Every structure is written in C-alpha cells, then in structure tokens.
DNA sequence: GTCCAGGCGTCAA
DNA sequence: TTGACGCATGGA
C-alpha cells in the first residue's frame, strides 16, 4: 500500500503488533535517534527517516525507504519463537522480562553509526548519550528534509573529521572525543568498518576491541546492533546487577559473565539480553 | 556534596 | 593475568 508524495513514493508498512511494540523497541537502549511525533515516533538511521506508530492492533511504518526499514525493524524474523525460548528457560525474572518485553525487536542498524554511537555510550547514561549524539548530528551532519519535517543525517567520517578535540569537548563528549579522533584517523588511512562483516563472531569482536576506546562491552553492542550478531550478550552495569540478583551468579569479571550468558542462550543471546536490560531499567525507574 | 551511568586505558604487582 | 585507579559530564 502506498501513495505519491512530492514525486517520491511513500511506503506504508503495516505489521501485526503482537511482537512489535514501538516504544519498547525504541526505548530499550539500542537506538538513540528517535523522538516522539504525533501518535508515534520519528526514527532516523543513517540519512533515512520513518514515522512509526500504533493503530488498532497493528504497527504502521510510513517512509520513503520501505525496503530499508523493513529490514531495519527485522520484520522477516519470527519473534514468537524467540519469546517462547525465553519463557521456557525457567528463570522467573527472564520470564517476566520476555513476557512484558515481547514487543522488542533487535534493530538492524548501520555498523559505522553503531561503532561511533557506542563509543559515546561508555560510562554514560542513555539520556546523555541521546543528547550528545543529537548535538553531533546537528553540528556536522547533513540537513535533510522529509514529509515529517527537517532532520539531520548521522555524519560521515569526512564530516566528523572537521571537528577538533575542543569541538568534541564542547559537544559534551568528555574524555571520549579522543577516541573519535583516533578512530577517524584509522578510517582516513583505510580502515573500513563495513568490511568487518565478513569476519566470524570472534574475529569481529577482536577486530573491534583492537580499536582505541572500544572494549568488550562496546564491541558486543556493535556486534549485536550493527552487525546483527545475535550470539552477542553485552554486559554493562545493569546486566551485571541482573546476573547477581536474578541469576544468582558469582563471577566478577564481565568478560566471563558475558561468556556464561552466551553459553546459556546461544543465538538467542542478543534478544534475551535486551528483554532483561529493558526490564531491569523499568523496574528501577 | 556524592553517586552513578549500556566502560576503557593504563599501570603496578 | 588481575586489580585499582583516573577519566568528563550532568542528573538524581
């Protein structure tokens, strides 16, 4: 179903909402570029935008890039199987988390954007990450227009390379500005984030952690959200809390905790990690 | 004022 | 290999 608008085609994707809740999907910490708009949300990825909202028992996505956002929202994956797997694991917290968060979908985001974004995320909170990324986009990203209003694309390496360490400081990057500058230098001398897609899970993790400012946790997030490697189970402060309080774990080292969870959940790790993360954050707010 | 947030690099032992 | 420590910043 579609209609013409300003010489471009506006796609309208309609999906059953049982396993797709826009608010849960957007607010669970995997994406920072979205904002409330009319009855729903505007979502920006790279230089593309869509409007997503609930209508009756469905979710509607309006965009000029229907194919892109069909993939982006992972609409070809059957989430019922995933939720059932989580419910069968027989952990009380996970069952509640999966039951309440069954509308969460793992977004297939851009690797380049995820790498820079999750470098900002370290030792930071979601509210501040969101505002810092938005300020970055407004500062050097391309200004674009859409049927939903003007917006800024995520900047290219060339655009970000225009910024100095002081610029990053002024944008609120704190000590992380240096990591951007180092990464941009790598990219400008030939490093290609997209080429990492051909690596194995382990190879990808190692390649990412070899970058300055990218440790195990950031690499896991990039692996999951940027490369859709659902075997990844990022462990941050929230997940560590869950590990102790709800899985009664005794390991201290986060790398070991990650490996323990990945061993438990295999290719379902990424989804389950998001159910748990989202649930724990809601519980504490 | 202190603690914390989707941690990481560095350095001593 | 492991453990402590400093790091920018803003909200609670």
Short mmCIF file of C-alpha atoms (C1' of nucleotides) in Angstrom, two decimals:
data_model
loop_
_atom_site.label_atom_id
_atom_site.label_comp_id
_atom_site.label_asym_id
_atom_site.label_seq_id
_atom_site.Cartn_x
_atom_site.Cartn_y
_atom_site.Cartn_z
CA UNK A 1 0.00 0.00 0.00
CA UNK A 2 1.47 3.36 -0.96
CA UNK A 3 0.68 6.82 -2.18
CA UNK A 4 2.55 9.50 -4.09
CA UNK A 5 4.07 12.45 -2.26
CA UNK A 6 6.25 15.16 -3.79
CA UNK A 7 7.32 12.95 -6.67
CA UNK A 8 8.67 10.35 -4.27
CA UNK A 9 6.95 7.17 -3.25
CA UNK A 10 5.76 7.00 0.33
CA UNK A 11 5.69 3.42 1.54
CA UNK A 12 3.30 2.34 4.25
CA UNK A 13 4.15 -0.90 6.01
CA UNK A 14 1.55 -2.43 8.28
CA UNK A 15 2.58 -5.14 10.75
CA UNK A 16 0.72 -7.06 13.40
CA UNK A 17 1.66 -5.57 16.76
CA UNK A 18 1.70 -8.66 18.96
CA UNK A 19 5.50 -8.90 18.71
CA UNK A 20 6.26 -5.32 17.78
CA UNK A 21 5.90 -2.53 20.30
CA UNK A 22 7.48 0.73 19.06
CA UNK A 23 8.02 2.24 22.50
CA UNK A 24 9.69 -0.87 23.94
CA UNK A 25 11.80 -1.32 20.82
CA UNK A 26 12.99 2.28 20.73
CA UNK A 27 13.46 2.94 24.44
CA UNK A 28 15.35 -0.23 25.32
CA UNK A 29 18.77 1.30 24.76
CA UNK A 30 19.72 0.02 21.33
CA UNK A 31 18.95 3.23 19.42
CA UNK A 32 19.33 6.88 20.36
CA UNK A 33 18.00 8.66 17.28
CA UNK A 34 14.24 8.80 17.68
CA UNK A 35 11.72 11.26 19.07
CA UNK A 36 8.02 11.48 19.72
CA UNK A 37 5.95 12.69 16.78
CA UNK A 38 2.15 12.87 16.54
CA UNK A 39 0.83 9.48 17.66
CA UNK A 40 4.19 7.76 17.47
CA UNK A 41 7.86 8.32 16.76
CA UNK A 42 10.23 9.56 14.11
CA UNK A 43 13.16 7.20 13.74
CA UNK A 44 16.39 8.16 11.98
CA UNK A 45 19.03 5.74 10.72
CA UNK A 46 21.98 6.99 8.68
CA UNK A 47 20.37 9.54 6.32
CA UNK A 48 16.91 7.94 6.36
CA UNK A 49 13.79 8.63 8.38
CA UNK A 50 10.50 6.93 9.09
CA UNK A 51 7.39 7.57 11.12
CA UNK A 52 6.23 4.63 13.19
CA UNK A 53 3.01 4.47 15.17
CA UNK A 54 0.41 2.10 16.55
CA UNK A 55 -3.01 1.79 15.00
CA UNK A 56 -5.56 -0.66 16.39
CA UNK A 57 -3.54 -3.83 16.95
CA UNK A 58 -1.04 -3.02 14.25
CA UNK A 59 2.14 -1.03 13.86
CA UNK A 60 2.38 1.27 10.87
CA UNK A 61 5.63 2.48 9.33
CA UNK A 62 5.50 5.39 6.90
CA UNK A 63 8.67 6.14 4.96
CA UNK A 64 10.18 6.85 1.58
CA UNK A 65 12.57 3.95 2.24
CA UNK A 66 10.28 0.99 2.77
CA UNK A 67 12.78 -1.73 1.89
CA UNK A 68 15.37 -0.25 4.23
CA UNK A 69 13.05 0.00 7.22
CA UNK A 70 11.51 -3.41 6.59
CA UNK A 71 14.99 -4.80 7.18
CA UNK A 72 15.78 -2.27 9.91
CA UNK A 73 12.87 -3.40 12.08
CA UNK A 74 13.75 -7.02 11.41
CA UNK A 75 10.27 -7.72 10.09
CA UNK A 76 11.14 -11.04 8.47
CA UNK A 77 12.10 -12.66 11.79
CA UNK A 78 9.61 -14.69 13.81
CA UNK A 79 9.74 -13.28 17.34
CA UNK A 80 7.21 -15.71 18.73
CA UNK A 81 9.84 -18.45 18.65
CA UNK A 82 12.32 -16.20 20.43
CA UNK A 83 9.91 -15.19 23.18
CA UNK A 84 8.90 -18.81 23.70
CA UNK A 85 12.53 -19.82 24.03
CA UNK A 86 12.95 -17.20 26.75
CA UNK A 87 9.79 -18.30 28.56
CA UNK A 88 10.98 -21.92 28.58
CA UNK A 89 14.33 -21.13 30.18
CA UNK A 90 12.72 -21.28 33.60
CA UNK A 91 14.10 -18.17 35.24
CA UNK A 92 11.46 -16.04 36.95
CA UNK A 93 12.93 -12.68 36.00
CA UNK A 94 13.56 -13.68 32.41
CA UNK A 95 10.01 -14.95 32.07
CA UNK A 96 8.59 -11.67 33.30
CA UNK A 97 11.04 -9.69 31.15
CA UNK A 98 10.22 -11.63 27.99
CA UNK A 99 6.53 -11.53 28.67
CA UNK A 100 6.46 -7.77 29.22
CA UNK A 101 9.04 -7.04 26.51
CA UNK A 102 7.81 -9.37 23.82
CA UNK A 103 7.29 -6.37 21.55
CA UNK A 104 11.02 -5.58 21.49
CA UNK A 105 12.75 -6.15 18.17
CA UNK A 106 16.51 -6.07 17.62
CA UNK A 107 17.10 -3.31 15.10
CA UNK A 108 19.43 -3.93 12.18
CA UNK A 109 21.36 -0.70 12.37
CA UNK A 110 24.32 0.70 10.48
CA UNK A 111 27.72 -0.63 11.65
CA UNK A 112 29.51 2.68 11.18
CA UNK A 113 26.86 4.57 13.14
CA UNK A 114 26.79 1.95 15.89
CA UNK A 115 30.55 1.98 16.34
CA UNK A 116 30.68 5.73 16.93
CA UNK A 117 27.48 5.76 18.95
CA UNK A 118 28.50 3.04 21.39
CA UNK A 119 31.89 4.65 21.94
CA UNK A 120 29.87 7.58 23.31
CA UNK A 121 27.81 5.21 25.45
CA UNK A 122 30.62 4.08 27.73
CA UNK A 123 30.34 5.15 31.38
CA UNK A 124 27.41 7.31 30.33
CA UNK A 125 23.63 7.29 30.65
CA UNK A 126 21.04 6.93 27.91
CA UNK A 127 19.67 10.43 28.28
CA UNK A 128 23.09 11.99 27.89
CA UNK A 129 24.11 9.65 25.08
CA UNK A 130 20.99 10.69 23.18
CA UNK A 131 21.61 14.42 23.55
CA UNK A 132 25.32 14.14 22.73
CA UNK A 133 24.67 12.16 19.54
CA UNK A 134 21.96 14.59 18.51
CA UNK A 135 24.25 17.56 19.04
CA UNK A 136 26.90 15.85 16.94
CA UNK A 137 24.43 15.29 14.09
CA UNK A 138 23.21 18.87 14.24
CA UNK A 139 26.77 20.18 14.27
CA UNK A 140 28.19 18.33 11.24
CA UNK A 141 25.51 16.03 9.82
CA UNK A 142 23.73 16.88 6.57
CA UNK A 143 20.44 18.70 6.99
CA UNK A 144 17.71 16.87 5.10
CA UNK A 145 14.01 17.38 4.57
CA UNK A 146 11.19 14.86 4.67
CA UNK A 147 7.40 14.83 4.72
CA UNK A 148 7.77 14.77 8.54
CA UNK A 149 9.98 17.85 8.72
CA UNK A 150 13.70 18.58 8.55
CA UNK A 151 16.24 16.34 10.25
CA UNK A 152 19.98 15.67 10.37
CA UNK A 153 21.71 12.62 8.97
CA UNK A 154 24.33 10.80 11.03
CA UNK A 155 27.59 12.44 9.92
CA UNK A 156 30.08 10.83 7.59
CA UNK A 157 33.72 10.26 8.53
CA UNK A 158 34.65 13.25 6.40
CA UNK A 159 32.18 15.45 8.24
CA UNK A 160 33.29 14.29 11.68
CA UNK A 161 36.92 14.79 10.71
CA UNK A 162 36.24 18.52 10.57
CA UNK A 163 35.90 18.58 14.36
CA UNK A 164 38.78 19.24 16.74
CA UNK A 165 39.24 17.79 20.20
CA UNK A 166 37.90 21.06 21.63
CA UNK A 167 34.81 20.80 19.42
CA UNK A 168 34.09 17.36 20.84
CA UNK A 169 34.58 18.68 24.35
CA UNK A 170 32.12 21.49 23.65
CA UNK A 171 29.60 18.94 22.39
CA UNK A 172 29.81 17.16 25.74
CA UNK A 173 31.88 14.13 24.74
CA UNK A 174 34.01 14.31 27.85
CA UNK A 175 37.12 12.17 27.52
CA UNK A 176 35.61 10.22 24.59
CA UNK A 177 36.41 12.86 21.98
CA UNK A 178 39.93 11.49 21.71
CA UNK A 179 38.53 8.07 20.77
CA UNK A 180 36.58 9.63 17.89
CA UNK A 181 39.67 11.40 16.63
CA UNK A 182 41.73 8.19 16.80
CA UNK A 183 39.04 6.18 15.02
CA UNK A 184 38.62 8.78 12.31
CA UNK A 185 42.37 8.72 11.73
CA UNK A 186 42.14 4.93 11.25
CA UNK A 187 39.27 5.33 8.82
CA UNK A 188 41.02 8.10 6.90
CA UNK A 189 44.00 5.82 6.48
CA UNK A 190 41.95 2.98 5.02
CA UNK A 191 40.13 1.15 7.85
CA UNK A 192 36.66 0.11 6.61
CA UNK A 193 34.03 -0.70 9.23
CA UNK A 194 31.75 -2.40 6.70
CA UNK A 195 34.47 -4.82 5.63
CA UNK A 196 34.32 -6.38 9.11
CA UNK A 197 31.03 -8.01 8.16
CA UNK A 198 32.90 -10.90 6.57
CA UNK A 199 34.56 -11.87 9.87
CA UNK A 200 33.42 -14.60 12.24
CA UNK A 201 31.79 -13.56 15.52
CA UNK A 202 35.08 -13.96 17.36
CA UNK A 203 37.08 -12.29 14.60
CA UNK A 204 34.68 -9.37 14.58
CA UNK A 205 34.86 -8.98 18.36
CA UNK A 206 38.67 -8.99 18.22
CA UNK A 207 38.81 -6.52 15.35
CA UNK A 208 36.51 -4.14 17.20
CA UNK A 209 38.30 -4.36 20.55
CA UNK A 210 41.60 -3.60 18.82
CA UNK A 211 40.30 -0.06 18.25
CA UNK A 212 41.15 2.58 20.86
CA UNK A 213 38.17 3.26 23.11
CA UNK A 214 36.41 0.02 22.20
CA UNK A 215 36.40 -2.66 24.90
CA UNK A 216 34.48 -5.91 25.21
CA UNK A 217 31.16 -4.29 26.05
CA UNK A 218 31.13 -1.66 23.32
CA UNK A 219 32.30 -4.26 20.81
CA UNK A 220 29.46 -6.59 21.87
CA UNK A 221 26.91 -3.85 21.31
CA UNK A 222 28.32 -3.01 17.89
CA UNK A 223 28.38 -6.69 17.03
CA UNK A 224 24.73 -7.09 18.04
CA UNK A 225 23.12 -3.86 16.88
CA UNK A 226 25.40 -3.03 13.95
CA UNK A 227 26.14 -6.47 12.54
CA UNK A 228 23.07 -8.36 13.80
CA UNK A 229 25.20 -11.00 15.52
CA UNK A 230 22.62 -12.26 17.97
CA UNK A 231 25.15 -14.50 19.70
CA UNK A 232 26.38 -11.36 21.48
CA UNK A 233 25.39 -10.70 25.10
CA UNK A 234 26.75 -7.28 26.17
CA UNK A 235 27.34 -6.95 29.91
CA UNK A 236 27.09 -3.49 31.43
CA UNK A 237 26.29 -2.30 34.95
CA UNK A 238 22.60 -3.21 34.59
CA UNK A 239 23.25 -6.70 33.27
CA UNK A 240 25.84 -7.30 35.95
CA UNK A 241 23.18 -6.41 38.51
CA UNK A 242 20.76 -8.85 36.90
CA UNK A 243 23.43 -11.54 36.85
CA UNK A 244 23.93 -11.21 40.61
CA UNK A 245 20.36 -10.55 41.73
CA UNK A 246 18.29 -12.62 39.31
CA UNK A 247 20.64 -15.36 38.10
CA UNK A 248 22.48 -15.61 41.42
CA UNK A 249 25.84 -15.61 39.69
CA UNK A 250 29.16 -15.31 41.48
CA UNK A 251 31.58 -14.42 38.68
CA UNK A 252 33.13 -10.96 38.95
CA UNK A 253 34.80 -10.50 35.58
CA UNK A 254 32.44 -9.06 32.98
CA UNK A 255 34.08 -10.95 30.12
CA UNK A 256 33.42 -14.20 31.97
CA UNK A 257 29.84 -13.17 32.73
CA UNK A 258 29.35 -12.47 29.01
CA UNK A 259 30.68 -15.90 28.09
CA UNK A 260 28.43 -17.54 30.68
CA UNK A 261 25.30 -15.87 29.27
CA UNK A 262 26.32 -16.56 25.67
CA UNK A 263 26.79 -20.19 26.62
CA UNK A 264 23.29 -20.30 28.10
CA UNK A 265 21.44 -18.63 25.26
CA UNK A 266 23.49 -19.16 22.07
CA UNK A 267 21.98 -17.40 19.09
CA UNK A 268 19.15 -16.07 21.27
CA UNK A 269 21.63 -14.13 23.46
CA UNK A 270 21.09 -10.71 21.93
CA UNK A 271 17.32 -10.79 22.14
CA UNK A 272 17.30 -12.09 25.71
CA UNK A 273 19.86 -9.54 26.77
CA UNK A 274 17.52 -6.80 25.57
CA UNK A 275 14.49 -8.27 27.35
CA UNK A 276 16.46 -8.34 30.59
CA UNK A 277 18.12 -4.94 30.19
CA UNK A 278 14.85 -3.20 29.38
CA UNK A 279 13.00 -4.91 32.23
CA UNK A 280 15.63 -4.11 34.84
CA UNK A 281 15.77 -0.46 33.86
CA UNK A 282 12.00 -0.11 34.03
CA UNK A 283 11.94 -1.87 37.39
CA UNK A 284 14.44 0.66 38.79
CA UNK A 285 12.68 3.76 37.49
"C1'" DG B 1 28.49 17.10 48.07
"C1'" DT B 2 28.30 12.21 46.47
"C1'" DC B 3 26.97 8.62 43.41
"C1'" DC B 4 26.03 6.77 39.02
"C1'" DA B 5 25.55 5.96 34.04
"C1'" DG B 6 24.87 0.45 28.14
"C1'" DG B 7 33.48 1.23 30.35
"C1'" DC B 8 38.04 1.74 28.87
"C1'" DG B 9 43.13 2.60 29.08
"C1'" DT B 10 46.95 2.45 32.00
"C1'" DC B 11 49.98 0.80 35.31
"C1'" DA B 12 51.70 -1.84 39.18
"C1'" DA B 13 52.18 -6.37 41.13
"C1'" DT C 1 46.72 -12.11 34.18
"C1'" DT C 2 44.44 -9.42 37.56
"C1'" DG C 3 43.00 -5.34 40.28
"C1'" DA C 4 42.94 -0.49 41.35
"C1'" DC C 5 42.51 4.00 39.52
"C1'" DG C 6 41.51 8.17 36.70
"C1'" DC C 7 38.59 9.92 33.40
"C1'" DA C 8 34.29 14.23 31.57
"C1'" DT C 9 29.76 15.27 32.30
"C1'" DG C 10 25.08 16.03 34.02
"C1'" DG C 11 21.14 14.29 36.58
"C1'" DA C 12 19.40 12.25 40.92
#
